[in-house]
Amino acid sequence: MVDEVNMILEMRKEDAAILLRHFRWNKERLIEDYMDNPPKVLEAAGLGPSSKSPARLEAIPGFMCDICCEDEEGLKSFAMKCGHRYCVDCYRQYLTQKIREEGEAARIQCPAEGCHRIIDAPSLDLLVTHDLAARYQELLNRTYVEDKDILKWCPAPDCENAVECAIKKKDLDKVVPTVACLCGNRFCFGCILNDHQPAPCELVKRWLKKCADDSETANWISANTKECPKCNSTIEKNGGCNHMTCRKCKHEFCWMCMGLWSEHGTSWYNCNRFEEKSGTDARDAQARSRVSLERYLHYYNRYANHEQSARLDKDIYTKTEKKMVQLQTASGMSWIEVQYLNSASQALQTCRQTLKWTYAFAFYLARNNLTEIFEDNQKDLELAVEALSEMFEKPIAELADTKLKVDIMDKTAYCNRRRIILLEDTADNLANGRWTFNVDLKSITPNASSGVNSRG
Amino acid sequence: MSSSQKRISKELQECMTTPPTGMTISLPSESNLHTWAVKLIGPPGSPYAGGSFNLSVVLPPDYPFKAPLVTFATRIYHPNVTNDSAGSICLGMLKAENWKPASRVRAVLDAIRQLLIEPNPDDPLEARIADEFRGAPREFEKNARSYVARYASGKK
């Protein structure tokens, strides 16, 4: 790309590279803007008006370095084309600090105050040690990935790969752009989180936030509180009798039947009146407000369960891994013959990951004709995964049984197949806008209010 | 790092012989060139007129490759200076990513004096004072003056 620009615009390669970086590697825009007004573009990119002489170190008579104030005869100095000249030592130390300590590369400016000229690679090579220049190059490469929207670093620890994916931000409500790095890590290109198919990024963000805010609190609220029938404040009954007085609205009611206390007559401490109208109404309202909470907990508990089970499956696998070795010696199976356990473990992990997110997805899904198919697919996969998980937990002696081995292999293949079917079906409907959600996928409002009022 | 000694003594000498407008510079300890004491006279026409502010300038060991650390030792009511005993200053050229080794302490001090004449409410350290500066300039001036009378009138 640098070569192309260098040819079209007839400039030095290193200048072309700086320009490209300034334009975030958008070649077309660079050329267009440059043709319009070359000096302006050069100035903005930190290239300024240039003279022709190549970069070199010089000893200029009577020179004094403005940084260290040294002025001895024969002091070697350097200046970029902006003409701001400093001694080699100062220049070197400046660059070293920028690169080593600040991790800066593409935007290192001339050391002069107010001069925005960017240092280019040949000048740098002239001034610094070899390994520093290498570090500089590495940082430059990094900016190439960071500047370009279609490239992202693989988030796996110690993985140095970048992954390319041409997905546009505005399409994230239609596609869940899951990518697999060469290192084996699968992640979402849209938000860099782990693979969260089939749920779109926006739902994932909301879900994670909601869970972080609510789940534990919500569980507790659900188990220990009721809402005031009049003002809906959440109330914890911390002891005492059934005659409740809401702290907020002073409404008096019975904890048992939720009806008006005034209707209780003299049956204090003993609520046996379930027929009065006010009580039924209040319980209805209570029930409705509970439903949304219960609904959330329904999905959350299943989501959390798969997350936990995936962890447990993994633990079992680490143990199994050791047993695989024993199995090899005990039953005379070869290494390749025990690999079916490995595939089973991997299938369990990926399928549980998918199942987990189907529950977050379902939480936001509004009911329509397609949701039933979705739920069927979900159920199918879930049953298969649980069955496989059970087989997988069998003691080592039974694992050696050929029948079980075949069963596990069959189930593994089945799980993988069901997962693909579920994902393809969901993705297809998503791309064609056939799902309806009870939240807006486009809006980037960070606070989707959760509907749980935890302070009474 | 001893190469910075030459630069620092040169800067100090310049600042002592021809001090920046409205300032006097001294060394609290003759043996330590890295800590300067600056007395800044409130610029005439600004709410700080008549005040005398002490500033501390600390030059880090790798100065001039690292920016100097400049703080107000005297309390001051200003959008860009923290309203506490630390007296930290928000000044663009002092930030690590903006600092250039060719920049001079004199330029920093001039910029700080300029900040007293023309506060920069868009980049505040004290958001409340910045709002007041923008929304109720009379109120702001009154407060700034009362701080001058309380802390910067020259009597300790």
Coordinates of C-alpha atoms in Angstrom, one line a residue:
Chain A
M1 CA 0.0 0.0 0.0
V2 CA 2.9 2.3 0.9
D3 CA 4.4 1.6 -2.5
E4 CA 1.2 2.4 -4.3
V5 CA 0.8 5.8 -2.6
N6 CA 4.5 6.6 -3.1
M7 CA 4.1 5.9 -6.8
I8 CA 0.9 7.9 -7.3
L9 CA 1.8 10.9 -5.3
E10 CA 5.6 10.8 -6.1
M11 CA 6.8 11.2 -2.6
R12 CA 9.3 9.5 -0.4
K13 CA 8.2 6.1 0.9
E14 CA 8.6 7.1 4.6
D15 CA 6.4 10.2 4.0
A16 CA 3.8 8.1 2.2
A17 CA 3.8 5.8 5.3
I18 CA 3.2 8.7 7.6
L19 CA 0.4 10.0 5.4
L20 CA -1.3 6.6 5.3
R21 CA -1.1 6.4 9.1
H22 CA -2.6 9.8 9.4
F23 CA -5.5 8.8 7.2
R24 CA -5.9 5.5 9.1
W25 CA -4.9 3.5 6.1
N26 CA -7.7 4.8 4.0
K27 CA -5.8 5.1 0.7
E28 CA -8.7 6.5 -1.4
R29 CA -9.4 9.3 1.0
L30 CA -5.7 10.2 1.3
I31 CA -5.2 10.5 -2.4
E32 CA -8.4 12.5 -2.9
D33 CA -7.6 14.9 -0.1
Y34 CA -4.0 15.2 -1.2
M35 CA -4.9 16.1 -4.8
D36 CA -7.2 18.8 -3.4
N37 CA -4.7 20.6 -1.3
P38 CA -1.3 19.0 -0.8
P39 CA 0.2 21.5 1.6
K40 CA -2.8 21.4 4.0
V41 CA -2.7 17.6 4.1
L42 CA 1.0 17.5 4.6
E43 CA 0.8 20.0 7.4
A44 CA -2.0 18.1 9.2
A45 CA -0.1 14.8 9.0
G46 CA 3.0 16.4 10.5
L47 CA 5.0 16.5 7.2
G48 CA 5.2 20.3 6.7
P49 CA 7.0 21.9 3.7
S50 CA 10.1 19.8 2.8
S51 CA 13.5 20.5 1.6
K52 CA 15.3 17.9 -0.5
S53 CA 18.4 16.9 1.4
P54 CA 18.3 13.4 3.0
A55 CA 18.5 12.9 6.7
R56 CA 22.1 12.8 8.1
L57 CA 24.1 13.7 11.1
E58 CA 26.1 16.9 10.9
A59 CA 28.6 18.9 13.0
I60 CA 27.8 22.5 12.4
P61 CA 30.3 25.2 13.6
G62 CA 29.0 27.3 16.4
F63 CA 26.1 25.0 17.1
M64 CA 24.6 24.9 20.6
C65 CA 22.0 22.2 21.4
D66 CA 18.8 23.8 22.8
I67 CA 18.1 20.9 25.0
C68 CA 21.3 20.2 26.9
C69 CA 23.0 23.6 26.1
E70 CA 26.2 21.8 25.0
D71 CA 28.2 23.8 22.5
E72 CA 31.6 22.0 22.2
E73 CA 33.3 21.9 18.8
G74 CA 32.3 19.1 16.5
L75 CA 29.2 18.1 18.4
K76 CA 27.2 15.9 16.1
S77 CA 23.6 17.1 15.6
F78 CA 20.5 16.2 13.7
A79 CA 17.5 18.0 12.4
M80 CA 14.4 16.8 10.5
K81 CA 13.2 18.9 7.6
C82 CA 11.6 21.3 9.9
G83 CA 15.2 22.5 10.7
H84 CA 15.0 22.2 14.5
R85 CA 18.5 21.0 15.3
Y86 CA 19.5 19.1 18.4
C87 CA 22.6 17.2 19.4
V88 CA 22.6 13.5 18.7
D89 CA 22.6 12.5 22.4
C90 CA 19.5 14.5 23.2
Y91 CA 17.6 13.4 20.1
R92 CA 18.5 9.8 21.0
Q93 CA 17.4 10.1 24.6
Y94 CA 14.1 11.8 23.5
L95 CA 13.3 9.0 21.1
T96 CA 14.3 6.3 23.5
Q97 CA 12.0 7.7 26.2
K98 CA 9.1 8.1 23.7
I99 CA 9.4 4.5 22.4
R100 CA 10.5 2.7 25.6
E101 CA 8.5 4.5 28.2
E102 CA 5.5 5.9 26.4
G103 CA 5.2 3.2 23.8
E104 CA 4.8 5.9 21.2
A105 CA 5.7 5.3 17.5
A106 CA 3.6 6.7 14.8
R107 CA 3.1 10.1 16.5
I108 CA 6.5 11.1 17.8
Q109 CA 6.9 14.7 17.0
C110 CA 10.0 16.9 16.6
P111 CA 11.4 17.9 20.1
A112 CA 10.9 21.6 19.4
E113 CA 8.0 23.3 21.2
G114 CA 5.0 23.7 18.9
C115 CA 6.5 21.8 16.0
H116 CA 4.3 18.9 15.0
R117 CA 6.5 17.3 12.5
I118 CA 6.5 13.5 12.8
I119 CA 9.7 11.6 12.9
D120 CA 10.1 9.1 10.0
A121 CA 11.6 5.7 10.0
P122 CA 15.0 6.4 8.2
S123 CA 15.7 9.3 10.6
L124 CA 15.0 7.1 13.5
D125 CA 17.2 4.3 12.2
L126 CA 20.0 6.9 12.0
L127 CA 19.6 7.9 15.6
V128 CA 18.8 4.9 17.8
T129 CA 20.2 1.5 18.5
H130 CA 19.1 -1.5 16.5
D131 CA 16.8 -3.1 19.1
L132 CA 15.1 0.2 19.7
A133 CA 14.4 0.6 16.0
A134 CA 13.0 -2.9 16.0
R135 CA 10.7 -2.0 18.9
Y136 CA 9.6 1.1 17.0
Q137 CA 8.8 -1.1 14.0
E138 CA 6.8 -3.4 16.2
L139 CA 4.8 -0.5 17.7
L140 CA 4.2 0.8 14.1
N141 CA 2.8 -2.5 13.1
R142 CA 0.6 -2.5 16.1
T143 CA -0.8 0.9 15.1
Y144 CA -1.6 -0.6 11.7
V145 CA -3.9 -3.1 13.4
E146 CA -5.3 -0.5 15.8
D147 CA -5.9 2.1 13.1
K148 CA -7.8 -0.3 10.9
D149 CA -11.4 -1.1 11.7
I150 CA -11.3 -4.4 9.9
L151 CA -8.4 -5.7 12.0
K152 CA -8.5 -6.7 15.7
W153 CA -6.0 -8.3 18.1
C154 CA -7.0 -11.7 19.3
P155 CA -7.8 -11.2 23.0
A156 CA -6.4 -14.6 24.1
P157 CA -3.5 -14.2 26.5
D158 CA -0.1 -14.5 24.8
C159 CA -1.7 -14.6 21.4
E160 CA 0.0 -12.1 19.0
N161 CA -2.3 -12.6 16.0
A162 CA -4.6 -10.1 14.5
V163 CA -7.8 -11.2 12.9
E164 CA -9.4 -9.6 9.9
C165 CA -13.1 -9.3 9.5
A166 CA -15.0 -6.9 7.3
I167 CA -18.0 -6.2 9.5
K168 CA -19.6 -2.8 9.7
K169 CA -20.6 -1.4 13.1
K170 CA -24.1 -0.7 11.9
D171 CA -24.7 -4.3 10.9
L172 CA -24.1 -5.6 14.4
D173 CA -27.8 -5.9 15.0
K174 CA -28.1 -8.3 12.1
V175 CA -25.0 -10.4 12.5
V176 CA -23.0 -11.9 15.3
P177 CA -19.5 -11.8 13.8
T178 CA -17.8 -14.7 15.5
V179 CA -14.3 -15.3 14.4
A180 CA -11.8 -18.0 15.2
C181 CA -8.1 -17.1 15.6
L182 CA -5.4 -19.5 14.5
C183 CA -4.6 -20.0 18.2
G184 CA -8.0 -21.7 18.6
N185 CA -9.6 -18.8 20.5
R186 CA -13.1 -18.0 19.3
F187 CA -14.4 -14.5 19.9
C188 CA -16.9 -11.9 18.7
F189 CA -15.3 -9.4 16.4
G190 CA -17.9 -6.8 17.3
C191 CA -17.2 -6.6 21.0
I192 CA -14.0 -8.8 21.6
L193 CA -15.9 -10.8 24.2
N194 CA -15.9 -14.6 24.0
D195 CA -18.1 -16.2 21.4
H196 CA -21.7 -15.2 22.4
Q197 CA -23.7 -16.6 19.5
P198 CA -26.6 -16.4 19.0
A199 CA -27.1 -13.3 21.0
P200 CA -26.2 -10.0 19.2
C201 CA -23.6 -7.7 20.9
E202 CA -26.1 -5.1 22.1
L203 CA -28.1 -7.8 23.9
V204 CA -25.0 -9.2 25.4
K205 CA -23.9 -5.9 26.7
R206 CA -27.3 -5.3 28.3
W207 CA -27.5 -8.8 29.7
L208 CA -24.0 -8.6 31.3
K209 CA -24.8 -5.3 32.8
K210 CA -28.2 -6.5 34.1
C211 CA -26.6 -9.6 35.6
A212 CA -23.9 -7.6 37.2
D213 CA -26.5 -5.2 38.7
D214 CA -29.3 -7.5 39.5
S215 CA -28.9 -11.2 39.8
E216 CA -27.9 -11.7 43.4
T217 CA -29.9 -8.9 44.7
A218 CA -32.9 -10.0 42.6
N219 CA -32.7 -13.5 44.0
W220 CA -32.7 -12.2 47.5
I221 CA -35.6 -9.8 46.9
S222 CA -37.6 -12.5 45.3
A223 CA -37.1 -14.8 48.3
N224 CA -37.5 -12.3 51.2
T225 CA -39.7 -9.3 50.2
K226 CA -43.0 -8.2 48.9
E227 CA -44.1 -4.9 47.4
C228 CA -46.4 -2.5 49.1
P229 CA -49.8 -3.0 47.4
K230 CA -50.2 0.8 47.1
C231 CA -46.9 2.4 46.2
N232 CA -45.0 -0.8 45.1
S233 CA -42.0 -0.1 47.3
T234 CA -40.1 -3.3 48.1
I235 CA -40.6 -4.3 51.7
E236 CA -38.7 -6.7 53.8
K237 CA -40.6 -8.1 56.8
N238 CA -38.0 -8.3 59.5
G239 CA -40.1 -9.8 62.2
G240 CA -43.2 -8.9 64.1
C241 CA -46.8 -9.2 63.3
N242 CA -48.7 -9.1 60.0
H243 CA -49.9 -5.6 60.4
M244 CA -47.6 -3.8 58.0
T245 CA -47.3 0.0 57.6
C246 CA -45.4 1.0 54.5
R247 CA -42.6 3.4 55.5
K248 CA -43.0 5.4 52.3
C249 CA -46.8 5.8 51.8
K250 CA -48.0 4.8 55.2
H251 CA -50.4 2.3 53.6
E252 CA -51.5 -0.2 56.2
F253 CA -52.0 -3.8 55.0
C254 CA -51.8 -7.4 56.0
W255 CA -48.5 -9.3 55.1
M256 CA -50.3 -12.5 54.6
C257 CA -53.2 -11.6 52.3
M258 CA -51.9 -8.2 51.2
G259 CA -55.4 -6.8 51.8
L260 CA -56.3 -3.6 53.6
W261 CA -55.7 -3.8 57.3
S262 CA -58.9 -1.8 58.0
E263 CA -60.9 -4.7 56.6
H264 CA -59.3 -7.1 59.0
G265 CA -61.6 -6.3 61.8
T266 CA -60.5 -8.0 64.9
S267 CA -58.8 -11.0 63.5
W268 CA -55.3 -9.6 64.5
Y269 CA -52.3 -11.8 64.1
N270 CA -54.3 -14.4 62.3
C271 CA -55.2 -13.8 58.7
N272 CA -57.9 -16.1 57.6
R273 CA -59.7 -13.9 55.2
F274 CA -58.8 -14.8 51.6
E275 CA -62.0 -13.8 50.0
E276 CA -62.2 -10.1 50.2
K277 CA -61.8 -8.2 47.0
S278 CA -59.1 -5.8 48.1
G279 CA -56.9 -8.7 49.0
T280 CA -57.3 -10.5 45.7
D281 CA -56.6 -7.3 43.7
A282 CA -53.5 -6.6 45.7
R283 CA -52.2 -10.1 45.2
D284 CA -52.8 -9.8 41.5
A285 CA -50.8 -6.6 41.2
Q286 CA -48.2 -8.2 43.3
A287 CA -48.1 -11.2 41.1
R288 CA -47.7 -9.1 38.0
S289 CA -44.7 -7.3 39.3
R290 CA -43.2 -10.5 40.4
V291 CA -43.6 -12.0 37.0
S292 CA -41.0 -9.8 35.4
L293 CA -38.6 -10.7 38.1
E294 CA -39.3 -14.4 38.0
R295 CA -39.0 -14.2 34.2
Y296 CA -35.5 -12.7 34.5
L297 CA -34.5 -15.2 37.2
H298 CA -35.8 -18.1 35.0
Y299 CA -33.4 -17.1 32.2
Y300 CA -30.6 -16.0 34.5
N301 CA -30.5 -19.3 36.4
R302 CA -30.3 -21.3 33.2
Y303 CA -27.6 -19.0 31.9
A304 CA -25.6 -19.3 35.1
N305 CA -26.1 -23.0 35.2
H306 CA -24.5 -23.6 31.8
E307 CA -21.7 -21.3 32.7
Q308 CA -21.0 -23.3 35.9
S309 CA -21.5 -26.6 34.2
A310 CA -19.0 -25.7 31.5
R311 CA -16.5 -25.1 34.3
L312 CA -17.3 -28.4 35.9
D313 CA -17.0 -30.2 32.6
K314 CA -13.7 -28.7 32.2
D315 CA -12.5 -29.8 35.6
I316 CA -13.6 -33.3 34.9
Y317 CA -11.8 -33.2 31.6
T318 CA -8.5 -32.3 33.3
K319 CA -9.0 -35.3 35.5
T320 CA -10.0 -37.4 32.5
E321 CA -7.0 -36.3 30.6
K322 CA -4.8 -38.1 33.2
K323 CA -7.2 -41.1 33.0
M324 CA -6.9 -41.1 29.3
V325 CA -3.3 -42.1 29.8
Q326 CA -4.2 -44.8 32.3
L327 CA -6.9 -46.0 29.9
Q328 CA -4.3 -46.3 27.2
T329 CA -2.2 -48.6 29.4
A330 CA -5.1 -50.5 30.9
S331 CA -7.1 -51.3 27.8
G332 CA -4.4 -51.2 25.3
M333 CA -6.1 -48.4 23.3
S334 CA -3.7 -46.1 21.4
W335 CA -3.5 -42.4 21.9
I336 CA -5.6 -41.8 18.8
E337 CA -8.3 -44.1 20.2
V338 CA -8.8 -42.1 23.3
Q339 CA -9.1 -38.8 21.5
Y340 CA -12.9 -39.2 21.5
L341 CA -12.9 -37.9 25.0
N342 CA -11.1 -34.8 23.9
S343 CA -13.7 -34.1 21.2
A344 CA -16.5 -34.7 23.6
S345 CA -15.1 -32.3 26.1
Q346 CA -14.7 -29.7 23.4
A347 CA -18.2 -30.2 22.2
L348 CA -19.5 -29.8 25.7
Q349 CA -17.6 -26.5 26.1
T350 CA -18.8 -24.9 22.9
C351 CA -22.3 -26.2 23.2
R352 CA -22.7 -24.9 26.8
Q353 CA -21.3 -21.6 25.7
T354 CA -24.0 -21.4 23.0
L355 CA -26.7 -22.6 25.3
K356 CA -25.8 -20.1 27.9
W357 CA -26.3 -17.3 25.4
T358 CA -29.5 -18.7 24.1
Y359 CA -31.0 -17.9 27.5
A360 CA -29.8 -14.3 27.5
F361 CA -31.1 -14.1 23.9
A362 CA -34.5 -15.5 24.9
F363 CA -34.8 -13.1 27.8
Y364 CA -35.0 -10.2 25.3
L365 CA -36.9 -12.1 22.7
A366 CA -40.6 -11.1 22.2
R367 CA -42.8 -14.0 21.4
N368 CA -43.8 -14.7 17.8
N369 CA -44.2 -17.8 15.6
L370 CA -40.5 -18.4 15.4
T371 CA -39.8 -18.4 19.1
E372 CA -41.3 -21.9 19.5
I373 CA -38.9 -23.3 16.9
F374 CA -36.1 -21.6 18.7
E375 CA -37.2 -23.0 22.0
D376 CA -37.4 -26.5 20.5
N377 CA -33.9 -26.2 19.1
Q378 CA -32.7 -25.0 22.4
K379 CA -34.4 -27.9 24.3
D380 CA -33.0 -30.4 21.8
L381 CA -29.5 -29.2 22.2
E382 CA -29.8 -28.9 25.9
L383 CA -31.0 -32.5 26.3
A384 CA -28.2 -33.8 24.1
V385 CA -25.6 -31.8 26.0
E386 CA -26.9 -33.0 29.4
A387 CA -26.8 -36.6 28.2
L388 CA -23.3 -36.3 26.9
S389 CA -22.2 -34.6 30.1
E390 CA -23.6 -37.5 32.0
M391 CA -21.8 -40.1 29.9
F392 CA -18.6 -38.1 30.2
E393 CA -18.7 -38.2 34.0
K394 CA -18.7 -42.0 34.1
P395 CA -15.8 -43.6 35.9
I396 CA -12.8 -44.6 33.9
A397 CA -13.5 -48.3 34.0
E398 CA -16.8 -47.9 32.2
L399 CA -15.2 -45.4 29.7
A400 CA -13.1 -48.3 28.4
D401 CA -16.3 -50.1 27.3
T402 CA -16.6 -50.0 23.6
K403 CA -20.3 -49.5 23.6
L404 CA -20.0 -46.4 25.7
K405 CA -17.3 -45.1 23.5
V406 CA -19.5 -45.4 20.4
D407 CA -22.3 -43.7 22.3
I408 CA -20.2 -40.8 23.3
M409 CA -18.9 -40.3 19.8
D410 CA -22.4 -40.4 18.4
K411 CA -23.7 -38.0 21.0
T412 CA -20.7 -35.6 20.4
A413 CA -21.5 -35.5 16.7
Y414 CA -25.2 -35.0 17.5
C415 CA -24.5 -32.1 19.9
N416 CA -22.3 -30.4 17.4
R417 CA -24.9 -30.8 14.7
R418 CA -27.7 -29.5 16.8
R419 CA -25.6 -26.5 17.8
I420 CA -25.0 -25.6 14.2
I421 CA -28.7 -26.0 13.3
L422 CA -29.7 -23.8 16.2
L423 CA -27.1 -21.1 15.3
E424 CA -27.9 -21.1 11.6
D425 CA -31.6 -20.8 12.2
T426 CA -31.2 -18.0 14.7
A427 CA -28.6 -16.1 12.6
D428 CA -30.8 -16.4 9.5
N429 CA -33.8 -14.9 11.3
L430 CA -31.6 -12.2 12.7
A431 CA -30.2 -11.2 9.3
N432 CA -33.7 -11.0 7.9
G433 CA -35.1 -9.1 10.8
R434 CA -37.6 -11.7 11.7
W435 CA -37.0 -11.6 15.4
T436 CA -38.6 -8.9 17.6
F437 CA -37.0 -7.9 20.8
N438 CA -38.4 -6.2 23.8
V439 CA -35.5 -3.8 23.8
D440 CA -34.2 -1.6 21.0
L441 CA -31.0 -3.1 19.5
K442 CA -30.0 0.2 17.9
S443 CA -30.0 2.4 20.9
I444 CA -26.7 2.5 22.7
T445 CA -28.3 3.7 26.0
P446 CA -26.0 2.3 28.7
N447 CA -28.7 2.1 31.3
A448 CA -31.6 0.0 30.4
S449 CA -33.5 0.3 33.7
S450 CA -34.0 -3.1 35.1
G451 CA -37.5 -2.7 36.6
V452 CA -36.4 -4.0 40.0
N453 CA -36.8 -1.5 42.8
S454 CA -34.5 -2.8 45.5
R455 CA -34.8 0.0 47.9
G456 CA -38.0 0.2 49.8
Chain B
M1 CA 21.7 12.7 33.6
S2 CA 24.3 15.2 34.6
S3 CA 24.1 16.7 31.1
S4 CA 20.8 18.3 32.3
Q5 CA 22.9 20.3 34.9
K6 CA 24.2 22.6 32.2
R7 CA 20.8 23.3 30.8
I8 CA 19.3 23.9 34.1
S9 CA 21.9 26.3 35.3
K10 CA 21.7 28.2 32.0
E11 CA 17.9 28.5 32.3
L12 CA 18.2 29.5 35.9
Q13 CA 20.8 32.1 35.2
E14 CA 18.6 33.6 32.4
C15 CA 15.6 33.6 34.7
M16 CA 17.5 35.3 37.5
T17 CA 19.0 38.1 35.3
T18 CA 15.9 38.8 33.2
P19 CA 13.0 37.3 35.2
P20 CA 9.7 36.6 33.4
T21 CA 7.2 39.4 33.7
G22 CA 5.8 39.8 37.1
M23 CA 8.0 37.1 38.7
T24 CA 11.0 36.7 40.9
I25 CA 12.8 33.4 41.1
S26 CA 15.0 32.1 43.8
L27 CA 16.5 28.8 45.0
P28 CA 15.3 27.6 48.4
S29 CA 18.5 25.6 48.7
E30 CA 21.6 26.8 46.8
S31 CA 22.9 23.2 46.5
N32 CA 19.8 22.0 44.7
L33 CA 19.2 23.3 41.2
H34 CA 16.1 21.1 40.7
T35 CA 13.8 23.0 43.1
W36 CA 12.9 26.6 42.3
A37 CA 10.8 29.0 44.2
V38 CA 8.8 31.5 42.2
K39 CA 7.0 34.5 43.5
L40 CA 4.3 35.6 41.0
I41 CA 2.6 39.0 41.3
G42 CA -1.1 38.8 40.3
P43 CA -1.4 40.4 36.8
P44 CA -2.9 43.9 36.9
G45 CA -6.4 44.0 35.6
S46 CA -7.1 40.4 36.6
P47 CA -9.0 39.5 39.8
Y48 CA -5.7 38.3 41.2
A49 CA -4.1 41.8 41.0
G50 CA -2.5 42.8 44.2
G51 CA -1.9 39.2 45.2
S52 CA 1.5 37.6 45.6
F53 CA 1.5 33.9 44.8
N54 CA 4.2 31.4 45.6
L55 CA 4.9 28.6 43.2
S56 CA 7.1 25.6 43.4
V57 CA 8.9 24.3 40.3
V58 CA 10.5 20.9 40.6
L59 CA 12.6 19.7 37.8
P60 CA 12.7 15.9 37.6
P61 CA 16.1 14.1 37.4
D62 CA 15.6 13.5 33.6
Y63 CA 14.6 17.1 32.9
P64 CA 14.3 18.4 30.1
F65 CA 13.1 15.1 28.8
K66 CA 10.4 15.0 31.4
A67 CA 8.2 18.0 32.2
P68 CA 8.8 20.1 35.3
L69 CA 6.3 19.8 38.1
V70 CA 4.8 23.2 38.9
T71 CA 2.4 23.8 41.7
F72 CA 0.8 26.7 43.5
A73 CA 2.0 26.9 47.1
T74 CA -0.4 29.7 47.8
R75 CA -4.1 28.9 47.7
I76 CA -5.8 30.4 44.6
Y77 CA -9.4 30.4 43.4
H78 CA -9.1 29.4 39.7
P79 CA -10.8 26.9 37.4
N80 CA -7.5 25.3 36.4
V81 CA -5.8 25.0 39.8
T82 CA -7.0 22.5 42.4
N83 CA -8.7 24.3 45.3
D84 CA -6.7 22.5 47.9
S85 CA -3.3 22.6 49.6
A86 CA -1.7 20.7 46.6
G87 CA -2.3 23.5 44.2
S88 CA -1.9 21.3 41.1
I89 CA -2.2 23.1 37.8
C90 CA -3.8 21.9 34.6
L91 CA -1.6 23.1 31.8
G92 CA -1.5 21.4 28.4
M93 CA 2.2 21.8 27.8
L94 CA 3.0 20.1 31.1
K95 CA 1.3 16.9 30.2
A96 CA 3.7 14.0 29.4
E97 CA 2.4 13.5 25.9
N98 CA 2.7 17.3 25.1
W99 CA 6.0 18.1 26.8
K100 CA 8.9 18.8 24.4
P101 CA 12.5 18.7 25.7
A102 CA 13.1 22.0 23.9
S103 CA 10.5 23.8 26.0
R104 CA 11.7 26.0 28.8
V105 CA 10.6 26.7 32.3
R106 CA 10.2 30.4 31.3
A107 CA 7.6 29.4 28.8
V108 CA 5.8 27.4 31.4
L109 CA 5.8 30.3 33.8
D110 CA 4.6 32.7 31.2
A111 CA 1.8 30.3 30.3
I112 CA 0.8 30.1 34.0
R113 CA 0.7 33.9 34.3
Q114 CA -1.4 34.0 31.1
L115 CA -3.7 31.4 32.7
L116 CA -4.4 33.9 35.5
I117 CA -5.3 36.6 33.0
E118 CA -7.3 34.2 30.9
P119 CA -8.6 31.1 32.7
N120 CA -9.4 28.1 30.5
P121 CA -12.9 26.9 31.7
D122 CA -13.0 24.2 28.9
D123 CA -10.3 22.2 30.6
P124 CA -11.0 22.6 34.2
L125 CA -9.6 21.0 37.3
E126 CA -12.4 22.6 39.4
A127 CA -15.6 22.1 37.4
R128 CA -17.7 24.2 39.8
I129 CA -15.4 27.2 39.6
A130 CA -15.3 26.8 35.8
D131 CA -19.1 26.9 35.7
E132 CA -19.1 29.9 37.9
F133 CA -16.5 31.6 35.7
R134 CA -18.7 31.1 32.7
G135 CA -22.1 31.6 34.2
A136 CA -21.6 34.2 36.9
P137 CA -18.4 36.1 36.2
R138 CA -19.1 38.7 38.9
E139 CA -19.5 36.1 41.5
F140 CA -16.3 34.4 40.3
E141 CA -14.3 37.6 40.5
K142 CA -15.6 38.3 44.0
N143 CA -14.6 34.9 45.2
A144 CA -11.2 35.1 43.5
R145 CA -10.6 38.5 45.2
S146 CA -11.6 37.2 48.6
Y147 CA -9.1 34.3 48.2
V148 CA -6.4 36.8 47.3
A149 CA -7.2 38.8 50.4
R150 CA -7.2 35.7 52.6
Y151 CA -4.2 33.8 51.3
A152 CA -2.2 36.0 48.9
S153 CA -2.0 39.4 50.5
G154 CA 1.6 39.0 51.3
K155 CA 1.1 38.6 55.1
K156 CA 1.7 35.1 56.3

